[in-house]
PDB file of C-alpha atoms and ligand atoms in Angstrom:
ATOM      1  CA  UNK A 715      93.313 292.408  86.175  1.00 51.00           C
ATOM      2  CA  UNK A 716      89.575 292.771  87.122  1.00 61.00           C
ATOM      3  CA  UNK A 717      87.385 294.214  84.332  1.00 81.00           C
ATOM      4  CA  UNK A 718      84.873 297.317  84.894  1.00 85.00           C
ATOM      5  CA  UNK A 719      81.434 296.540  86.524  1.00 93.00           C
ATOM      6  CA  UNK A 720      78.836 295.417  84.082  1.00 97.00           C
ATOM      7  CA  UNK A 721      75.205 294.784  85.373  1.00 98.00           C
ATOM      8  CA  UNK A 722      72.769 292.261  84.232  1.00 98.00           C
ATOM      9  CA  UNK A 723      69.481 292.675  86.057  1.00 98.00           C
ATOM     10  CA  UNK A 724      66.839 289.797  85.569  1.00 98.00           C
ATOM     11  CA  UNK A 725      63.433 290.316  87.031  1.00 97.00           C
ATOM     12  CA  UNK A 726      60.152 287.885  86.708  1.00 96.00           C
ATOM     13  CA  UNK A 727      57.572 286.028  88.400  1.00 95.00           C
ATOM     14  CA  UNK A 728      58.115 282.869  90.455  1.00 89.00           C
ATOM     15  CA  UNK A 729      59.623 279.593  88.294  1.00 90.00           C
ATOM     16  CA  UNK A 730      59.984 281.721  85.085  1.00 94.00           C
ATOM     17  CA  UNK A 731      63.320 280.512  84.527  1.00 93.00           C
ATOM     18  CA  UNK A 732      65.252 283.587  85.441  1.00 94.00           C
ATOM     19  CA  UNK A 733      67.569 281.634  88.144  1.00 94.00           C
ATOM     20  CA  UNK A 734      68.374 279.148  85.598  1.00 95.00           C
ATOM     21  CA  UNK A 735      69.013 281.750  83.006  1.00 98.00           C
ATOM     22  CA  UNK A 736      70.827 283.922  85.368  1.00 98.00           C
ATOM     23  CA  UNK A 737      73.232 281.213  86.441  1.00 98.00           C
ATOM     24  CA  UNK A 738      74.124 280.455  82.819  1.00 98.00           C
ATOM     25  CA  UNK A 739      74.433 283.757  81.453  1.00 98.00           C
ATOM     26  CA  UNK A 740      77.014 284.487  84.547  1.00 98.00           C
ATOM     27  CA  UNK A 741      78.907 281.420  83.952  1.00 98.00           C
ATOM     28  CA  UNK A 742      79.099 282.407  80.270  1.00 97.00           C
ATOM     29  CA  UNK A 743      80.365 285.965  80.882  1.00 97.00           C
ATOM     30  CA  UNK A 744      82.358 284.913  83.953  1.00 97.00           C
ATOM     31  CA  UNK A 745      80.349 287.415  86.034  1.00 97.00           C
ATOM     32  CA  UNK A 746      79.353 286.606  89.780  1.00 97.00           C
ATOM     33  CA  UNK A 747      75.424 285.714  90.350  1.00 97.00           C
ATOM     34  CA  UNK A 748      73.246 286.745  92.946  1.00 97.00           C
ATOM     35  CA  UNK A 749      69.848 285.062  93.413  1.00 97.00           C
ATOM     36  CA  UNK A 750      68.415 287.919  95.412  1.00 98.00           C
ATOM     37  CA  UNK A 751      65.352 285.565  96.276  1.00 97.00           C
ATOM     38  CA  UNK A 752      67.248 283.797  98.545  1.00 97.00           C
ATOM     39  CA  UNK A 753      67.721 287.061 100.694  1.00 98.00           C
ATOM     40  CA  UNK A 754      63.825 287.254 101.142  1.00 98.00           C
ATOM     41  CA  UNK A 755      63.819 283.665 101.897  1.00 97.00           C
ATOM     42  CA  UNK A 756      66.620 283.634 104.582  1.00 98.00           C
ATOM     43  CA  UNK A 757      64.666 286.516 106.177  1.00 98.00           C
ATOM     44  CA  UNK A 758      61.366 284.435 105.708  1.00 98.00           C
ATOM     45  CA  UNK A 759      62.777 281.427 107.235  1.00 97.00           C
ATOM     46  CA  UNK A 760      63.948 283.118 110.450  1.00 97.00           C
ATOM     47  CA  UNK A 761      60.502 284.751 110.726  1.00 98.00           C
ATOM     48  CA  UNK A 762      59.003 280.948 110.635  1.00 97.00           C
ATOM     49  CA  UNK A 763      61.277 280.586 113.894  1.00 97.00           C
ATOM     50  CA  UNK A 764      59.735 283.366 115.307  1.00 97.00           C
ATOM     51  CA  UNK A 765      62.125 286.017 114.450  1.00 97.00           C
ATOM     52  CA  UNK A 766      60.979 289.700 113.841  1.00 98.00           C
ATOM     53  CA  UNK A 767      61.547 290.274 110.054  1.00 98.00           C
ATOM     54  CA  UNK A 768      63.025 293.782 109.963  1.00 98.00           C
ATOM     55  CA  UNK A 769      65.594 292.667 112.761  1.00 98.00           C
ATOM     56  CA  UNK A 770      66.344 289.481 110.703  1.00 98.00           C
ATOM     57  CA  UNK A 771      66.657 291.374 107.482  1.00 98.00           C
ATOM     58  CA  UNK A 772      68.930 294.087 109.402  1.00 97.00           C
ATOM     59  CA  UNK A 773      71.388 291.346 110.691  1.00 97.00           C
ATOM     60  CA  UNK A 774      71.311 289.022 107.647  1.00 96.00           C
ATOM     61  CA  UNK A 775      74.821 287.303 106.734  1.00 94.00           C
ATOM     62  CA  UNK A 776      75.520 286.359 103.497  1.00 91.00           C
ATOM     63  CA  UNK A 777      76.420 282.691 104.520  1.00 93.00           C
ATOM     64  CA  UNK A 778      72.857 282.333 105.495  1.00 93.00           C
ATOM     65  CA  UNK A 779      71.918 282.207 101.824  1.00 94.00           C
ATOM     66  CA  UNK A 780      73.598 278.840 101.514  1.00 93.00           C
ATOM     67  CA  UNK A 781      71.280 276.932 103.296  1.00 92.00           C
ATOM     68  CA  UNK A 782      69.296 274.365 101.323  1.00 90.00           C
ATOM     69  CA  UNK A 783      66.470 274.404 103.350  1.00 92.00           C
ATOM     70  CA  UNK A 784      65.495 277.929 101.953  1.00 95.00           C
ATOM     71  CA  UNK A 785      64.286 276.244  98.771  1.00 88.00           C
ATOM     72  CA  UNK A 786      60.824 274.664 100.263  1.00 86.00           C
ATOM     73  CA  UNK A 787      57.298 276.023  99.382  1.00 84.00           C
ATOM     74  CA  UNK A 788      56.731 277.089 102.840  1.00 91.00           C
ATOM     75  CA  UNK A 789      59.538 279.272 103.096  1.00 95.00           C
ATOM     76  CA  UNK A 790      58.766 280.784  99.394  1.00 91.00           C
ATOM     77  CA  UNK A 791      55.560 281.704 100.836  1.00 92.00           C
ATOM     78  CA  UNK A 792      57.014 283.339 104.090  1.00 96.00           C
ATOM     79  CA  UNK A 793      59.542 285.349 101.984  1.00 97.00           C
ATOM     80  CA  UNK A 794      56.703 287.126  99.647  1.00 93.00           C
ATOM     81  CA  UNK A 795      55.105 287.993 103.200  1.00 95.00           C
ATOM     82  CA  UNK A 796      58.357 289.640 104.519  1.00 97.00           C
ATOM     83  CA  UNK A 797      59.099 291.020 100.981  1.00 96.00           C
ATOM     84  CA  UNK A 798      55.852 293.706 101.188  1.00 95.00           C
ATOM     85  CA  UNK A 799      57.725 295.362 104.103  1.00 97.00           C
ATOM     86  CA  UNK A 800      59.309 298.136 103.009  1.00 97.00           C
ATOM     87  CA  UNK A 801      61.927 298.396 106.104  1.00 98.00           C
ATOM     88  CA  UNK A 802      62.748 294.524 104.737  1.00 98.00           C
ATOM     89  CA  UNK A 803      63.357 295.733 101.421  1.00 97.00           C
ATOM     90  CA  UNK A 804      65.329 298.731 102.619  1.00 98.00           C
ATOM     91  CA  UNK A 805      67.689 296.489 104.909  1.00 98.00           C
ATOM     92  CA  UNK A 806      68.605 294.530 101.530  1.00 98.00           C
ATOM     93  CA  UNK A 807      69.375 297.369  99.484  1.00 97.00           C
ATOM     94  CA  UNK A 808      72.939 298.210  99.958  1.00 96.00           C
ATOM     95  CA  UNK A 809      73.942 294.467  99.815  1.00 96.00           C
ATOM     96  CA  UNK A 810      72.344 294.118  96.668  1.00 98.00           C
ATOM     97  CA  UNK A 811      73.580 297.567  95.011  1.00 98.00           C
ATOM     98  CA  UNK A 812      77.265 296.590  96.006  1.00 97.00           C
ATOM     99  CA  UNK A 813      77.006 293.199  94.485  1.00 97.00           C
ATOM    100  CA  UNK A 814      75.826 294.629  91.269  1.00 98.00           C
ATOM    101  CA  UNK A 815      78.645 297.005  91.059  1.00 97.00           C
ATOM    102  CA  UNK A 816      81.436 294.533  91.742  1.00 96.00           C
ATOM    103  CA  UNK A 817      84.630 294.530  89.284  1.00 94.00           C
ATOM    104  CA  UNK A 818      84.139 291.910  86.699  1.00 94.00           C
ATOM    105  CA  UNK A 819      80.486 292.171  86.314  1.00 97.00           C
ATOM    106  CA  UNK A 820      77.418 290.747  87.794  1.00 98.00           C
ATOM    107  CA  UNK A 821      74.369 289.099  87.191  1.00 98.00           C
ATOM    108  CA  UNK A 822      71.240 289.428  89.810  1.00 98.00           C
ATOM    109  CA  UNK A 823      67.760 287.847  89.514  1.00 98.00           C
ATOM    110  CA  UNK A 824      64.571 288.960  91.369  1.00 97.00           C
ATOM    111  CA  UNK A 825      61.373 291.017  91.276  1.00 96.00           C
ATOM    112  CA  UNK A 826      62.533 294.763  91.488  1.00 97.00           C
ATOM    113  CA  UNK A 827      66.260 294.508  90.041  1.00 98.00           C
ATOM    114  CA  UNK A 828      65.600 296.403  86.677  1.00 97.00           C
ATOM    115  CA  UNK A 829      62.815 298.988  88.542  1.00 96.00           C
ATOM    116  CA  UNK A 830      64.478 299.783  91.942  1.00 96.00           C
ATOM    117  CA  UNK A 831      67.970 297.999  92.732  1.00 97.00           C
ATOM    118  CA  UNK A 832      69.678 298.627  89.689  1.00 97.00           C
ATOM    119  CA  UNK A 833      67.677 300.991  87.106  1.00 97.00           C
ATOM    120  CA  UNK A 834      70.825 301.781  85.685  1.00 96.00           C
ATOM    121  CA  UNK A 835      71.976 298.241  84.664  1.00 98.00           C
ATOM    122  CA  UNK A 836      73.780 297.556  81.307  1.00 97.00           C
ATOM    123  CA  UNK A 837      71.636 294.852  80.414  1.00 98.00           C
ATOM    124  CA  UNK A 838      68.008 294.157  81.493  1.00 98.00           C
ATOM    125  CA  UNK A 839      65.752 291.415  81.123  1.00 98.00           C
ATOM    126  CA  UNK A 840      62.180 290.408  82.382  1.00 98.00           C
ATOM    127  CA  UNK A 841      61.925 286.912  81.947  1.00 98.00           C
ATOM    128  CA  UNK A 842      58.023 285.199  82.403  1.00 97.00           C
ATOM    129  CA  UNK A 843      55.968 282.565  81.437  1.00 97.00           C
ATOM    130  CA  UNK A 844      51.982 281.714  81.866  1.00 97.00           C
ATOM    131  CA  UNK A 845      51.366 280.391  85.388  1.00 97.00           C
ATOM    132  CA  UNK A 846      50.362 277.021  84.171  1.00 97.00           C
ATOM    133  CA  UNK A 847      53.820 276.502  82.808  1.00 97.00           C
ATOM    134  CA  UNK A 848      55.284 277.698  85.552  1.00 97.00           C
ATOM    135  CA  UNK A 849      53.612 275.821  88.184  1.00 97.00           C
ATOM    136  CA  UNK A 850      54.000 272.543  86.209  1.00 96.00           C
ATOM    137  CA  UNK A 851      58.240 273.489  86.147  1.00 93.00           C
ATOM    138  CA  UNK A 852      57.982 273.932  89.864  1.00 91.00           C
ATOM    139  CA  UNK A 853      55.888 270.723  90.560  1.00 94.00           C
ATOM    140  CA  UNK A 854      58.423 268.702  88.493  1.00 93.00           C
ATOM    141  CA  UNK A 855      61.544 270.289  90.543  1.00 88.00           C
ATOM    142  CA  UNK A 856      59.958 269.508  93.980  1.00 87.00           C
ATOM    143  CA  UNK A 857      59.069 265.796  92.699  1.00 91.00           C
ATOM    144  CA  UNK A 858      62.830 265.519  91.698  1.00 92.00           C
ATOM    145  CA  UNK A 859      63.678 266.972  95.293  1.00 85.00           C
ATOM    146  CA  UNK A 860      61.346 264.156  96.753  1.00 88.00           C
ATOM    147  CA  UNK A 861      58.969 266.645  97.669  1.00 83.00           C
ATOM    148  CA  UNK A 862      55.730 265.162  97.069  1.00 87.00           C
ATOM    149  CA  UNK A 863      52.995 267.874  96.319  1.00 89.00           C
ATOM    150  CA  UNK A 864      49.910 268.058  94.297  1.00 94.00           C
ATOM    151  CA  UNK A 865      50.115 270.077  91.104  1.00 96.00           C
ATOM    152  CA  UNK A 866      46.856 272.030  91.499  1.00 97.00           C
ATOM    153  CA  UNK A 867      48.431 273.035  94.917  1.00 95.00           C
ATOM    154  CA  UNK A 868      51.739 274.153  93.480  1.00 94.00           C
ATOM    155  CA  UNK A 869      49.545 276.250  90.829  1.00 96.00           C
ATOM    156  CA  UNK A 870      47.450 277.747  93.598  1.00 96.00           C
ATOM    157  CA  UNK A 871      50.712 278.673  95.376  1.00 92.00           C
ATOM    158  CA  UNK A 872      52.204 280.462  92.386  1.00 94.00           C
ATOM    159  CA  UNK A 873      49.091 282.790  91.628  1.00 95.00           C
ATOM    160  CA  UNK A 874      49.060 283.394  95.281  1.00 93.00           C
ATOM    161  CA  UNK A 875      52.684 284.682  95.023  1.00 91.00           C
ATOM    162  CA  UNK A 876      52.196 286.374  91.723  1.00 94.00           C
ATOM    163  CA  UNK A 877      49.467 288.429  93.109  1.00 94.00           C
ATOM    164  CA  UNK A 878      51.495 289.468  96.386  1.00 92.00           C
ATOM    165  CA  UNK A 879      54.563 290.111  94.437  1.00 92.00           C
ATOM    166  CA  UNK A 880      52.553 292.367  91.722  1.00 94.00           C
ATOM    167  CA  UNK A 881      50.078 293.895  93.975  1.00 94.00           C
ATOM    168  CA  UNK A 882      52.364 295.233  96.610  1.00 93.00           C
ATOM    169  CA  UNK A 883      52.989 298.970  97.109  1.00 93.00           C
ATOM    170  CA  UNK A 884      56.766 298.657  97.280  1.00 93.00           C
ATOM    171  CA  UNK A 885      58.573 297.624  94.583  1.00 93.00           C
ATOM    172  CA  UNK A 886      56.034 295.675  93.023  1.00 94.00           C
ATOM    173  CA  UNK A 887      56.754 293.031  90.256  1.00 95.00           C
ATOM    174  CA  UNK A 888      56.516 294.753  86.906  1.00 95.00           C
ATOM    175  CA  UNK A 889      58.697 294.655  83.694  1.00 95.00           C
ATOM    176  CA  UNK A 890      60.691 297.694  83.531  1.00 95.00           C
ATOM    177  CA  UNK A 891      60.301 299.786  80.318  1.00 94.00           C
ATOM    178  CA  UNK A 892      63.663 299.023  79.070  1.00 95.00           C
ATOM    179  CA  UNK A 893      63.915 295.568  79.663  1.00 97.00           C
ATOM    180  CA  UNK A 894      63.973 292.908  77.103  1.00 97.00           C
ATOM    181  CA  UNK A 895      60.793 290.635  77.760  1.00 97.00           C
ATOM    182  CA  UNK A 896      61.723 287.071  77.588  1.00 97.00           C
ATOM    183  CA  UNK A 897      58.513 284.661  77.322  1.00 97.00           C
ATOM    184  CA  UNK A 898      59.673 281.233  78.023  1.00 95.00           C
ATOM    185  CA  UNK A 899      56.367 279.677  77.958  1.00 96.00           C
ATOM    186  CA  UNK A 900      57.053 277.697  74.521  1.00 94.00           C
ATOM    187  CA  UNK A 901      60.795 277.873  74.572  1.00 95.00           C
ATOM    188  CA  UNK A 902      63.177 275.214  75.817  1.00 92.00           C
ATOM    189  CA  UNK A 903      65.681 276.260  78.782  1.00 92.00           C
ATOM    190  CA  UNK A 904      68.697 276.122  76.257  1.00 96.00           C
ATOM    191  CA  UNK A 905      66.646 278.238  73.671  1.00 97.00           C
ATOM    192  CA  UNK A 906      65.753 280.755  76.714  1.00 97.00           C
ATOM    193  CA  UNK A 907      69.595 281.067  77.632  1.00 98.00           C
ATOM    194  CA  UNK A 908      70.919 281.546  73.860  1.00 98.00           C
ATOM    195  CA  UNK A 909      68.259 284.452  73.606  1.00 97.00           C
ATOM    196  CA  UNK A 910      69.492 286.047  76.983  1.00 98.00           C
ATOM    197  CA  UNK A 911      73.038 285.521  76.088  1.00 98.00           C
ATOM    198  CA  UNK A 912      72.585 287.149  72.892  1.00 97.00           C
ATOM    199  CA  UNK A 913      70.618 290.327  74.511  1.00 97.00           C
ATOM    200  CA  UNK A 914      73.343 290.577  76.889  1.00 98.00           C
ATOM    201  CA  UNK A 915      76.313 290.329  74.287  1.00 96.00           C
ATOM    202  CA  UNK A 916      74.799 293.091  72.279  1.00 95.00           C
ATOM    203  CA  UNK A 917      74.821 295.311  75.060  1.00 94.00           C
ATOM    204  CA  UNK A 918      78.316 294.553  75.994  1.00 90.00           C
ATOM    205  CA  UNK A 919      79.620 295.507  72.428  1.00 83.00           C
ATOM    206  CA  UNK A 920      77.691 298.988  73.422  1.00 73.00           C
ATOM    207  CA  UNK A 921      79.414 299.434  76.581  1.00 67.00           C
ATOM    208  CA  UNK A 922      83.222 298.695  75.463  1.00 57.00           C
TER     209      UNK A 922
HETATM  210  O1  C5P H1641      62.734 284.258  93.503  1.00 79.22           O
HETATM  211  P1  C5P H1641      62.223 283.530  94.519  1.00 79.22           P
HETATM  212  O2  C5P H1641      60.864 282.763  94.162  1.00 79.22           O
HETATM  213  O3  C5P H1641      63.423 282.691  95.396  1.00 79.22           O
HETATM  214  O4  C5P H1641      61.740 284.965  95.453  1.00 79.22           O
HETATM  215  C1  C5P H1641      60.936 284.511  97.051  1.00 79.22           C
HETATM  216  C2  C5P H1641      60.310 285.751  97.161  1.00 79.22           C
HETATM  217  O5  C5P H1641      60.946 286.531  97.758  1.00 79.22           O
HETATM  218  C3  C5P H1641      59.368 286.099  95.849  1.00 79.22           C
HETATM  219  O6  C5P H1641      58.056 285.666  95.853  1.00 79.22           O
HETATM  220  C4  C5P H1641      59.021 287.651  96.198  1.00 79.22           C
HETATM  221  O7  C5P H1641      57.977 287.996  97.092  1.00 79.22           O
HETATM  222  C5  C5P H1641      60.338 288.190  97.084  1.00 79.22           C
HETATM  223  N1  C5P H1641      61.418 288.687  96.288  1.00 79.22           N
HETATM  224  C6  C5P H1641      61.201 289.954  95.961  1.00 79.22           C
HETATM  225  N2  C5P H1641      62.361 290.788  95.247  1.00 79.22           N
HETATM  226  C7  C5P H1641      63.130 290.156  94.977  1.00 79.22           C
HETATM  227  C8  C5P H1641      63.513 288.892  94.999  1.00 79.22           C
HETATM  228  C9  C5P H1641      62.309 287.896  95.640  1.00 79.22           C
HETATM  229  O8  C5P H1641      60.251 290.729  96.737  1.00 79.22           O
HETATM  230  N3  C5P H1641      64.314 290.946  94.329  1.00 79.22           N
END
């Protein structure tokens, strides 16, 4: 029997570890997981082929999220550019809200999940780390995938994306007042995951 909805909302800047933490929290509780950055990446990827961003967002199919080509640095920058367009954000809203309230529980990670998409989420986290630590992690990840990039360039990309995500008028990146702030700058990933699970566990206790 499916259990009642329970939403874990996770926000944070690029490469703070929220995807890894989100996946681990979902696996631990048996919840579904949505990396909402993939929605913006899928729209950004289509814009790079010349498509109109609003049209691409309105026609987006969930199957488009499975494309491994969405993980490149160029697509990340294109994603953060389309993400400033209010009509693009509006077109992606219903899908995210429906996912959040599905039976059996859901974890969503992104930039505006606690503040705009699911302000009523049962558990809210803001996962962050210094720009240097995040760039170092992203650089290593890209190296492991065979993408040979310069660390300084990755750091610059992180800073540009941080600024664009935090300074935009619609749904800017910021910690919700009620979110638990998890700074992973000096935490190993296993410790960060354990901390996040404990936060959700405490909220689960309150909601049953
Ligand atoms: O999380 P990820 O790096 O894949 O996100 C790519 C871009 O999509 C971000 O830089 C941000 O501009 C945008 N985004 C957003 N809102 C979300 C998730 C991602 O604006 N909920």
